[in-house]
PDB file of C-alpha atoms in Angstrom:
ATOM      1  CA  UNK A 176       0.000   0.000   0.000  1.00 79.00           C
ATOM      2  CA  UNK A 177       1.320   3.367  -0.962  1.00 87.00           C
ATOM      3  CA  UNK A 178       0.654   6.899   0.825  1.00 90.00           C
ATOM      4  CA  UNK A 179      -1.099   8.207  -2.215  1.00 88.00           C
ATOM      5  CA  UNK A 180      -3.918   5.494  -1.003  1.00 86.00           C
ATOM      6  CA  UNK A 181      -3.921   6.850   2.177  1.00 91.00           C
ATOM      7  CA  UNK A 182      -4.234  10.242   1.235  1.00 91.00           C
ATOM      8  CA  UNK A 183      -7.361   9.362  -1.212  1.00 88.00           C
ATOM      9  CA  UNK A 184      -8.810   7.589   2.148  1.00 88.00           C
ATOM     10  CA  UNK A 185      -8.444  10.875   4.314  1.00 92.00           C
ATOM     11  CA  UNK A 186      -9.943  12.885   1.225  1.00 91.00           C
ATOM     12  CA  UNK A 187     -12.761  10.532   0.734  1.00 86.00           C
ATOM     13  CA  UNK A 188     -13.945  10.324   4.238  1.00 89.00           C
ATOM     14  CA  UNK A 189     -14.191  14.144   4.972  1.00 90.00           C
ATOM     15  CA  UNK A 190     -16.084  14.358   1.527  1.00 89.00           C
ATOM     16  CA  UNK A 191     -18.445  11.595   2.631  1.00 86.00           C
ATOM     17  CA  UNK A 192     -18.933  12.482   6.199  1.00 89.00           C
ATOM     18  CA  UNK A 193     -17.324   9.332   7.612  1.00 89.00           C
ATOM     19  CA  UNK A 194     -17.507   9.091  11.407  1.00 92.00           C
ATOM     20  CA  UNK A 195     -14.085   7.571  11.854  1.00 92.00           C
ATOM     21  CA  UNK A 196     -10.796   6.686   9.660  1.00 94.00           C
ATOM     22  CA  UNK A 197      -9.072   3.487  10.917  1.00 93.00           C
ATOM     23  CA  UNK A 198      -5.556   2.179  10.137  1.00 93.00           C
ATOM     24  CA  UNK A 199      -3.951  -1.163  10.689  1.00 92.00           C
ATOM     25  CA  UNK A 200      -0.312  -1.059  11.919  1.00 93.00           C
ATOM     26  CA  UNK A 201       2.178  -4.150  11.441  1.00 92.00           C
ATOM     27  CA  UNK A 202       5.212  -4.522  13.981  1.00 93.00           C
ATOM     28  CA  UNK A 203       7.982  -6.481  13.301  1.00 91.00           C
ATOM     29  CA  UNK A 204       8.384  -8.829  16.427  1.00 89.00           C
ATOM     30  CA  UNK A 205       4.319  -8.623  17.137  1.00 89.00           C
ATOM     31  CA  UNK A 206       2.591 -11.252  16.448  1.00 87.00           C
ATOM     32  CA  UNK A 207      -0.713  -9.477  15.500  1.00 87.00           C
ATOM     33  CA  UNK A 208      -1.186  -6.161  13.811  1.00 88.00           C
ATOM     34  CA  UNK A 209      -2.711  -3.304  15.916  1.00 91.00           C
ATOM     35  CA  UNK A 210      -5.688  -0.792  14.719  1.00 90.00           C
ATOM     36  CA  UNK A 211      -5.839   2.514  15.526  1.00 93.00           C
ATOM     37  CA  UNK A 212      -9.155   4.281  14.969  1.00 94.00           C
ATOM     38  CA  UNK A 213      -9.868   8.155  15.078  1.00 95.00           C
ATOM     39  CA  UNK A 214     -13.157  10.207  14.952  1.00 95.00           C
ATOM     40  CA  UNK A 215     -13.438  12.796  12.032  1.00 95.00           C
ATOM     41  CA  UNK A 216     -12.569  15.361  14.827  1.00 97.00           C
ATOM     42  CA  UNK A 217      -8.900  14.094  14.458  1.00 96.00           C
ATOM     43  CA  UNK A 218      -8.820  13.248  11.244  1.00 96.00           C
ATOM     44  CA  UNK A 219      -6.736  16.759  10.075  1.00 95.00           C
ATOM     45  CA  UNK A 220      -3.994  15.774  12.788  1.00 96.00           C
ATOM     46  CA  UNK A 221      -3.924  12.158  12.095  1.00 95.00           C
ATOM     47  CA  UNK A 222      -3.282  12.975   8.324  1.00 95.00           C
ATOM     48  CA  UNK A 223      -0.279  15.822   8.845  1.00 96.00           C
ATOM     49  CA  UNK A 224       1.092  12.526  11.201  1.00 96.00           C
ATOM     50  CA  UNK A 225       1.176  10.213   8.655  1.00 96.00           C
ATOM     51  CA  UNK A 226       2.346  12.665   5.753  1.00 95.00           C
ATOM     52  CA  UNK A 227       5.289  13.525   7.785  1.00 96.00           C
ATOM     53  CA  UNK A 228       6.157  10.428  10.104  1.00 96.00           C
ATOM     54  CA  UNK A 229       5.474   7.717   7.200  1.00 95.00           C
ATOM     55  CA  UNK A 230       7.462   7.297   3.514  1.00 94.00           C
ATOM     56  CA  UNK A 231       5.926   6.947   0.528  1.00 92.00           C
ATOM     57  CA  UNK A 232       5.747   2.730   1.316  1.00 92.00           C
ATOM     58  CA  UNK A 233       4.131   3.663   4.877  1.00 94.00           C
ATOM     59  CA  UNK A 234       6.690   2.693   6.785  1.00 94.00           C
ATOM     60  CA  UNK A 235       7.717   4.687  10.249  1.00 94.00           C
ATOM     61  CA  UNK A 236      10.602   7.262   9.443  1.00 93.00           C
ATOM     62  CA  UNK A 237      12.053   7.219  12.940  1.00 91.00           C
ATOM     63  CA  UNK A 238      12.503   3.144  13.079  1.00 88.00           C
ATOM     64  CA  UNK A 239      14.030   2.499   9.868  1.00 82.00           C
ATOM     65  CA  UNK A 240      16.848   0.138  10.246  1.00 81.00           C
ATOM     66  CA  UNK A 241      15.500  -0.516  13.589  1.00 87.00           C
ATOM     67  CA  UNK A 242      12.393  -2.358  13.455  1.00 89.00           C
ATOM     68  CA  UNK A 243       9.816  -2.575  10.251  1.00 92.00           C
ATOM     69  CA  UNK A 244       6.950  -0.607  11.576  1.00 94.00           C
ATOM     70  CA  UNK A 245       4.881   0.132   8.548  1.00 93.00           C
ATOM     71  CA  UNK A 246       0.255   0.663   7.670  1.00 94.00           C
ATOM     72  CA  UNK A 247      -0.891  -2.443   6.016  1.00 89.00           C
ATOM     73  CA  UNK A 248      -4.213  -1.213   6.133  1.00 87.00           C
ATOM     74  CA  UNK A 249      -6.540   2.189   6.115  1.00 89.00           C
ATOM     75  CA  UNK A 250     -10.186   2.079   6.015  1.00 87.00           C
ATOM     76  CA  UNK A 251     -13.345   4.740   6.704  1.00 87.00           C
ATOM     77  CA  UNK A 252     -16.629   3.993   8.357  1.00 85.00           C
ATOM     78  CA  UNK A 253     -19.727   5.377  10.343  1.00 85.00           C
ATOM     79  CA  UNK A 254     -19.042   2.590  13.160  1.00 83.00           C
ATOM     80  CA  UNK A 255     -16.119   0.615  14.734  1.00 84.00           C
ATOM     81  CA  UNK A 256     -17.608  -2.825  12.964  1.00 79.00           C
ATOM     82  CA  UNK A 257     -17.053  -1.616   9.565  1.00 78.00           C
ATOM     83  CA  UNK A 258     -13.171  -0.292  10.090  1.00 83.00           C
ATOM     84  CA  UNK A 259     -12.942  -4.025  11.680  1.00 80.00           C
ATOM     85  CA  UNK A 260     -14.731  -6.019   8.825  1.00 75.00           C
ATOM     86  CA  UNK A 261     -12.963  -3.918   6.349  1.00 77.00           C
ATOM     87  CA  UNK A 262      -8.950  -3.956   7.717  1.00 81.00           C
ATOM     88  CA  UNK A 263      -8.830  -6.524  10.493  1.00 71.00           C
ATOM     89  CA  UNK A 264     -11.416  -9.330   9.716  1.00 60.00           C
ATOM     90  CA  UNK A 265     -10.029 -12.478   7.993  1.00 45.00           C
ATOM     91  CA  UNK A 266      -9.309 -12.855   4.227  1.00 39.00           C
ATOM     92  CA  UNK A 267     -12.452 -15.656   3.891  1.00 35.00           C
ATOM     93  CA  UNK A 268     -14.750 -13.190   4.744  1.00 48.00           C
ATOM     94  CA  UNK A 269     -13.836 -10.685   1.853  1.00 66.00           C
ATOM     95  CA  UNK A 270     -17.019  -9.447   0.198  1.00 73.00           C
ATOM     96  CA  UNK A 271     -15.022  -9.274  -3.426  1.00 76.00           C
ATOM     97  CA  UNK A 272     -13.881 -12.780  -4.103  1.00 76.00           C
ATOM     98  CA  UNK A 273     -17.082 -14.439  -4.219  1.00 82.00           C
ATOM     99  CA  UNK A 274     -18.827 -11.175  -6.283  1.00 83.00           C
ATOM    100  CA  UNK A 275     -15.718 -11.758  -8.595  1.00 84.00           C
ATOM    101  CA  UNK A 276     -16.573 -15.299  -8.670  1.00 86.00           C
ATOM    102  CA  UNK A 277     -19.555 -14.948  -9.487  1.00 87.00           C
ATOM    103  CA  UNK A 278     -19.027 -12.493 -12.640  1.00 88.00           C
ATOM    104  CA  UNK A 279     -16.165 -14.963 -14.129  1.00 88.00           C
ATOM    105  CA  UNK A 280     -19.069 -17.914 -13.603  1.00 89.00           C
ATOM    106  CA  UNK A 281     -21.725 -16.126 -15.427  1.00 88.00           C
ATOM    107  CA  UNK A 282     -18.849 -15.016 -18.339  1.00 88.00           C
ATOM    108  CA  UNK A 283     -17.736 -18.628 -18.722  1.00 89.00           C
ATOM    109  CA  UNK A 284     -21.235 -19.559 -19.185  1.00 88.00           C
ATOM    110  CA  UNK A 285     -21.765 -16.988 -21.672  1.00 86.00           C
ATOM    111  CA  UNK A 286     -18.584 -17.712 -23.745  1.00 87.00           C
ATOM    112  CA  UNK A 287     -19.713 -21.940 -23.664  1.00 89.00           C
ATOM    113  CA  UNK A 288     -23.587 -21.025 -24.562  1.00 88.00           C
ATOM    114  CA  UNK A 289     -21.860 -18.171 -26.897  1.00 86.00           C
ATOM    115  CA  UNK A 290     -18.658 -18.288 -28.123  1.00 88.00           C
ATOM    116  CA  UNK A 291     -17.029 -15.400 -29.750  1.00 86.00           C
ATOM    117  CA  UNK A 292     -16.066 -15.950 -33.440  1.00 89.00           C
ATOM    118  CA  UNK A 293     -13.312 -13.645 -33.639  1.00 91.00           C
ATOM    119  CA  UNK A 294     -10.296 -12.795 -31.276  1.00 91.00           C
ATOM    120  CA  UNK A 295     -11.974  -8.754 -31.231  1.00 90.00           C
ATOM    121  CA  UNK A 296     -15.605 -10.573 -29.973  1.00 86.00           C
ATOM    122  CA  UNK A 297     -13.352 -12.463 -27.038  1.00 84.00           C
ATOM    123  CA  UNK A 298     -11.942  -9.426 -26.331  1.00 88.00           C
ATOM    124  CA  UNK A 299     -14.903  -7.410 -26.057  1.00 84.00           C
ATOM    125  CA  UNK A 300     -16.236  -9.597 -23.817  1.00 84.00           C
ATOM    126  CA  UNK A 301     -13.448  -9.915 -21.767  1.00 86.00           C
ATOM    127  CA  UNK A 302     -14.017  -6.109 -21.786  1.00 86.00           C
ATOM    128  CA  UNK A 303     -17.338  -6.012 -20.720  1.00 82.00           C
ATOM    129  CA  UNK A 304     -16.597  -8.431 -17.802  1.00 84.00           C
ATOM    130  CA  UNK A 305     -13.511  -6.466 -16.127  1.00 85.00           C
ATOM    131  CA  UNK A 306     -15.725  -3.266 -16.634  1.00 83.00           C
ATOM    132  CA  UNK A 307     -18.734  -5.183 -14.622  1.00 81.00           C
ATOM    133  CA  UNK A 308     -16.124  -6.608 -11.708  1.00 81.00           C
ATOM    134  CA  UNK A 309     -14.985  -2.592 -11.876  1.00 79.00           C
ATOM    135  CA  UNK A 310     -18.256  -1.297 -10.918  1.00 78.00           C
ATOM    136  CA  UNK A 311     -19.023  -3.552  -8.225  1.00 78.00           C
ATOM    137  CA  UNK A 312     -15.091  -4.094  -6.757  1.00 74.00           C
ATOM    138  CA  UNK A 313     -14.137  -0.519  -6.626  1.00 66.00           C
ATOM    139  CA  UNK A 314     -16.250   0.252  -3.804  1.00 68.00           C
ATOM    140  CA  UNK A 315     -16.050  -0.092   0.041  1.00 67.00           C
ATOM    141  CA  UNK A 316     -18.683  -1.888   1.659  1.00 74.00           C
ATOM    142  CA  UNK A 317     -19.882  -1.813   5.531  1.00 74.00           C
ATOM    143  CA  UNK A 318     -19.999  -4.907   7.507  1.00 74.00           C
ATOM    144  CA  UNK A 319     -24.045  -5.236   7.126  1.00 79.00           C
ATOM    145  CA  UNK A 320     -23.382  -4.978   3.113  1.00 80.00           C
ATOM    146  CA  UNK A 321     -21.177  -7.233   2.608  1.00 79.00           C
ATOM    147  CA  UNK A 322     -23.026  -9.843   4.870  1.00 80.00           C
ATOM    148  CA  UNK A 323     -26.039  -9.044   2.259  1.00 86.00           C
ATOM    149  CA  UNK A 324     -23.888  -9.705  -0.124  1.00 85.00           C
ATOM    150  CA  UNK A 325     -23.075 -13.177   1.245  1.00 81.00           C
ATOM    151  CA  UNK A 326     -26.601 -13.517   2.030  1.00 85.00           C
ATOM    152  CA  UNK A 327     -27.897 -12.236  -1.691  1.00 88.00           C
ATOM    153  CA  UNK A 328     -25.226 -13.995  -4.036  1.00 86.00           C
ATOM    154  CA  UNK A 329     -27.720 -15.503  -5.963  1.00 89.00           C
ATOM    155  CA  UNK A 330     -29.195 -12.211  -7.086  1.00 89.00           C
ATOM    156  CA  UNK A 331     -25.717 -10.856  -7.401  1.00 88.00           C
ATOM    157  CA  UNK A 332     -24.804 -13.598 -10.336  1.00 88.00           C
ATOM    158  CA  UNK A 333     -28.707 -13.425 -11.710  1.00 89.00           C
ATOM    159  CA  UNK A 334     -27.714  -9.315 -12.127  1.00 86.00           C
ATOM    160  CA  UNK A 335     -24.580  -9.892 -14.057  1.00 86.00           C
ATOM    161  CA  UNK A 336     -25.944 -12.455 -16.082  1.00 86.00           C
ATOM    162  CA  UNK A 337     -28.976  -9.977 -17.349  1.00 85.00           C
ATOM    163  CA  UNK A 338     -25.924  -7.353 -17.540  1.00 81.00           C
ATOM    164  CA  UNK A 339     -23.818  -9.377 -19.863  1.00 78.00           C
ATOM    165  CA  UNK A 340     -26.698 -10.711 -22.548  1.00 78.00           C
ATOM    166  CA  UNK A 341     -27.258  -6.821 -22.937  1.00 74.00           C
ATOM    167  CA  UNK A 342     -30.168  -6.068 -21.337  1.00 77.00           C
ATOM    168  CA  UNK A 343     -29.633  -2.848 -20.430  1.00 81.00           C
ATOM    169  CA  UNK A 344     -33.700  -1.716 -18.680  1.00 88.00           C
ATOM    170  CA  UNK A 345     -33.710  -5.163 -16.874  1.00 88.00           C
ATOM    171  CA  UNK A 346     -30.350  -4.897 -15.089  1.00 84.00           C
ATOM    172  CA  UNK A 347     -31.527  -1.051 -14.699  1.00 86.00           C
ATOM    173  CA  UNK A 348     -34.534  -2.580 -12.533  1.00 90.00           C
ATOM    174  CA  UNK A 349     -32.274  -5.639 -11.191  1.00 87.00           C
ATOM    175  CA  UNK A 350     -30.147  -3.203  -9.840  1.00 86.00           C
ATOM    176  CA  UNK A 351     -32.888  -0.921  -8.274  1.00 90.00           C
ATOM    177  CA  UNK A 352     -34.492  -4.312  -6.646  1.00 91.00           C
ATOM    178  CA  UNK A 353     -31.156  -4.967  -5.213  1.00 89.00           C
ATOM    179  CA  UNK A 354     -30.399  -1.864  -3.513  1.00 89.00           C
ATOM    180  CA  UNK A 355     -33.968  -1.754  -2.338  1.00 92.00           C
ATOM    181  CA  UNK A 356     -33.443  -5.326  -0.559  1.00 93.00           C
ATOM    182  CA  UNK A 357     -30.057  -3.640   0.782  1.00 89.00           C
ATOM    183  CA  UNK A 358     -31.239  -0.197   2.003  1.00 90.00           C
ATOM    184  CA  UNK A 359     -34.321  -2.695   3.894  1.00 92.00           C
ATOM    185  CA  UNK A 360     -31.226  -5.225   5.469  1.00 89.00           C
ATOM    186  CA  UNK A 361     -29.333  -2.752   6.145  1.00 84.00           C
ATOM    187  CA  UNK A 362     -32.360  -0.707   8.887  1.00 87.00           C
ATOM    188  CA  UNK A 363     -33.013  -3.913   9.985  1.00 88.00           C
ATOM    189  CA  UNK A 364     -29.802  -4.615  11.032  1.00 81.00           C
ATOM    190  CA  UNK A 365     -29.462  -1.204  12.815  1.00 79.00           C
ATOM    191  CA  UNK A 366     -32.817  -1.736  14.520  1.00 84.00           C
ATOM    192  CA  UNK A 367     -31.484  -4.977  15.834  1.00 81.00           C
ATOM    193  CA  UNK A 368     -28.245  -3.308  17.277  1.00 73.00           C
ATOM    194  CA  UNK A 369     -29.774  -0.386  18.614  1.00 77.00           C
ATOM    195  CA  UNK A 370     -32.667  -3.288  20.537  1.00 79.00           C
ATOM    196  CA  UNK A 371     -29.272  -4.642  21.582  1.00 74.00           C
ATOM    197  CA  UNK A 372     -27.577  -2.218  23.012  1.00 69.00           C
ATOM    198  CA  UNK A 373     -30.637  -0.716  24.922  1.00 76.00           C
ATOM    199  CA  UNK A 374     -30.985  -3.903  26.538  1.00 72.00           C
TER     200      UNK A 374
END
């Protein structure tokens, strides 16, 4: 991960409103990496820090050649389970493997049922599936969406299917459905937390 990343991070979560910025520090010698988490209050602070204390690689200036202490990791969120899902939690429960998945099932289908006839039809189509995995990769997703996601992967794959035979209205509606069912999991899983906590 570069600084330039970081700096997008810190640019996009005071554009977006995002309660908190976390990052994930490595130590050499610790077993475990550490997260650090900071309201927006100190996010103007916490980004003159980093510019100054951290190369270009985001490694600490004042232990090089002593100990590799470096940020592996820099998300935004409105609550502490999103910076965890998104820099700490494990790699199997990554949101953007199965999505990807899914898109290079429903392309491999398409190019058996389908195949292209000339090298510039495969490469179209290879085309139009990176530019699908674009628009739903290049996004950061909150714990509660991404467990939709893993709860929804059906409709996901149905989506991209309609997408790729060219159906342009349909995967207009497909995609309104979707968010609809999201926006709905989404206040139901902030009712249930809020129950929880006033408990």
């Amino acid at each position: 991960m570069k600084k330039s990343y970081l700096k997008a991070i810190f640019i996009n979560a005071k554009a977006t409103g995002a309660k908190y910025i976390g990052v994930r520090i490595e130590t050499e010698g610790s077993s475990r990496p550490e997260c650090i988490i900071n309201p927006r209050e100190n996010f103007d602070a916490k980004y003159d820090y980093y510019m100054q204390a951290y190369d270009d690689d985001l490694r600490l200036i004042a232990t090089k050649g002593k100990k590799d202490i470096r940020i592996t990791g820099i998300a935004q969120g409105d609550c502490f389970e999103d910076i965890e899902y998104q820099i700490i939690a494990e790699r199997g429960q990554n949101w953007k493997e199965p999505i990807s998945d899914a898109i290079e099932r429903v392309y491999e289908k398409m190019i058996k049922e389908t195949p292209p006839k000339t090298e510039e039809e495969r490469l179209k189509c290879e085309q139009m599936k990176e530019t699908i995995k674009g628009m739903f990769l290049n996004s950061t997703r909150t714990a509660a969406e991404a467990r939709f996601i893993f709860d929804n992967l059906e409709k996901y794959e149905e989506l991209f299917e309609i997408c790729m035979n060219g159906d342009e209205l349909q995967f207009k509606k497909g995609i309104v459905e979707l968010q609809r069912m999201q926006n709905e999991y989404i206040l139901q899983e902030e009712k249930k937390r809020e129950a929880e906590l006033n408990e």
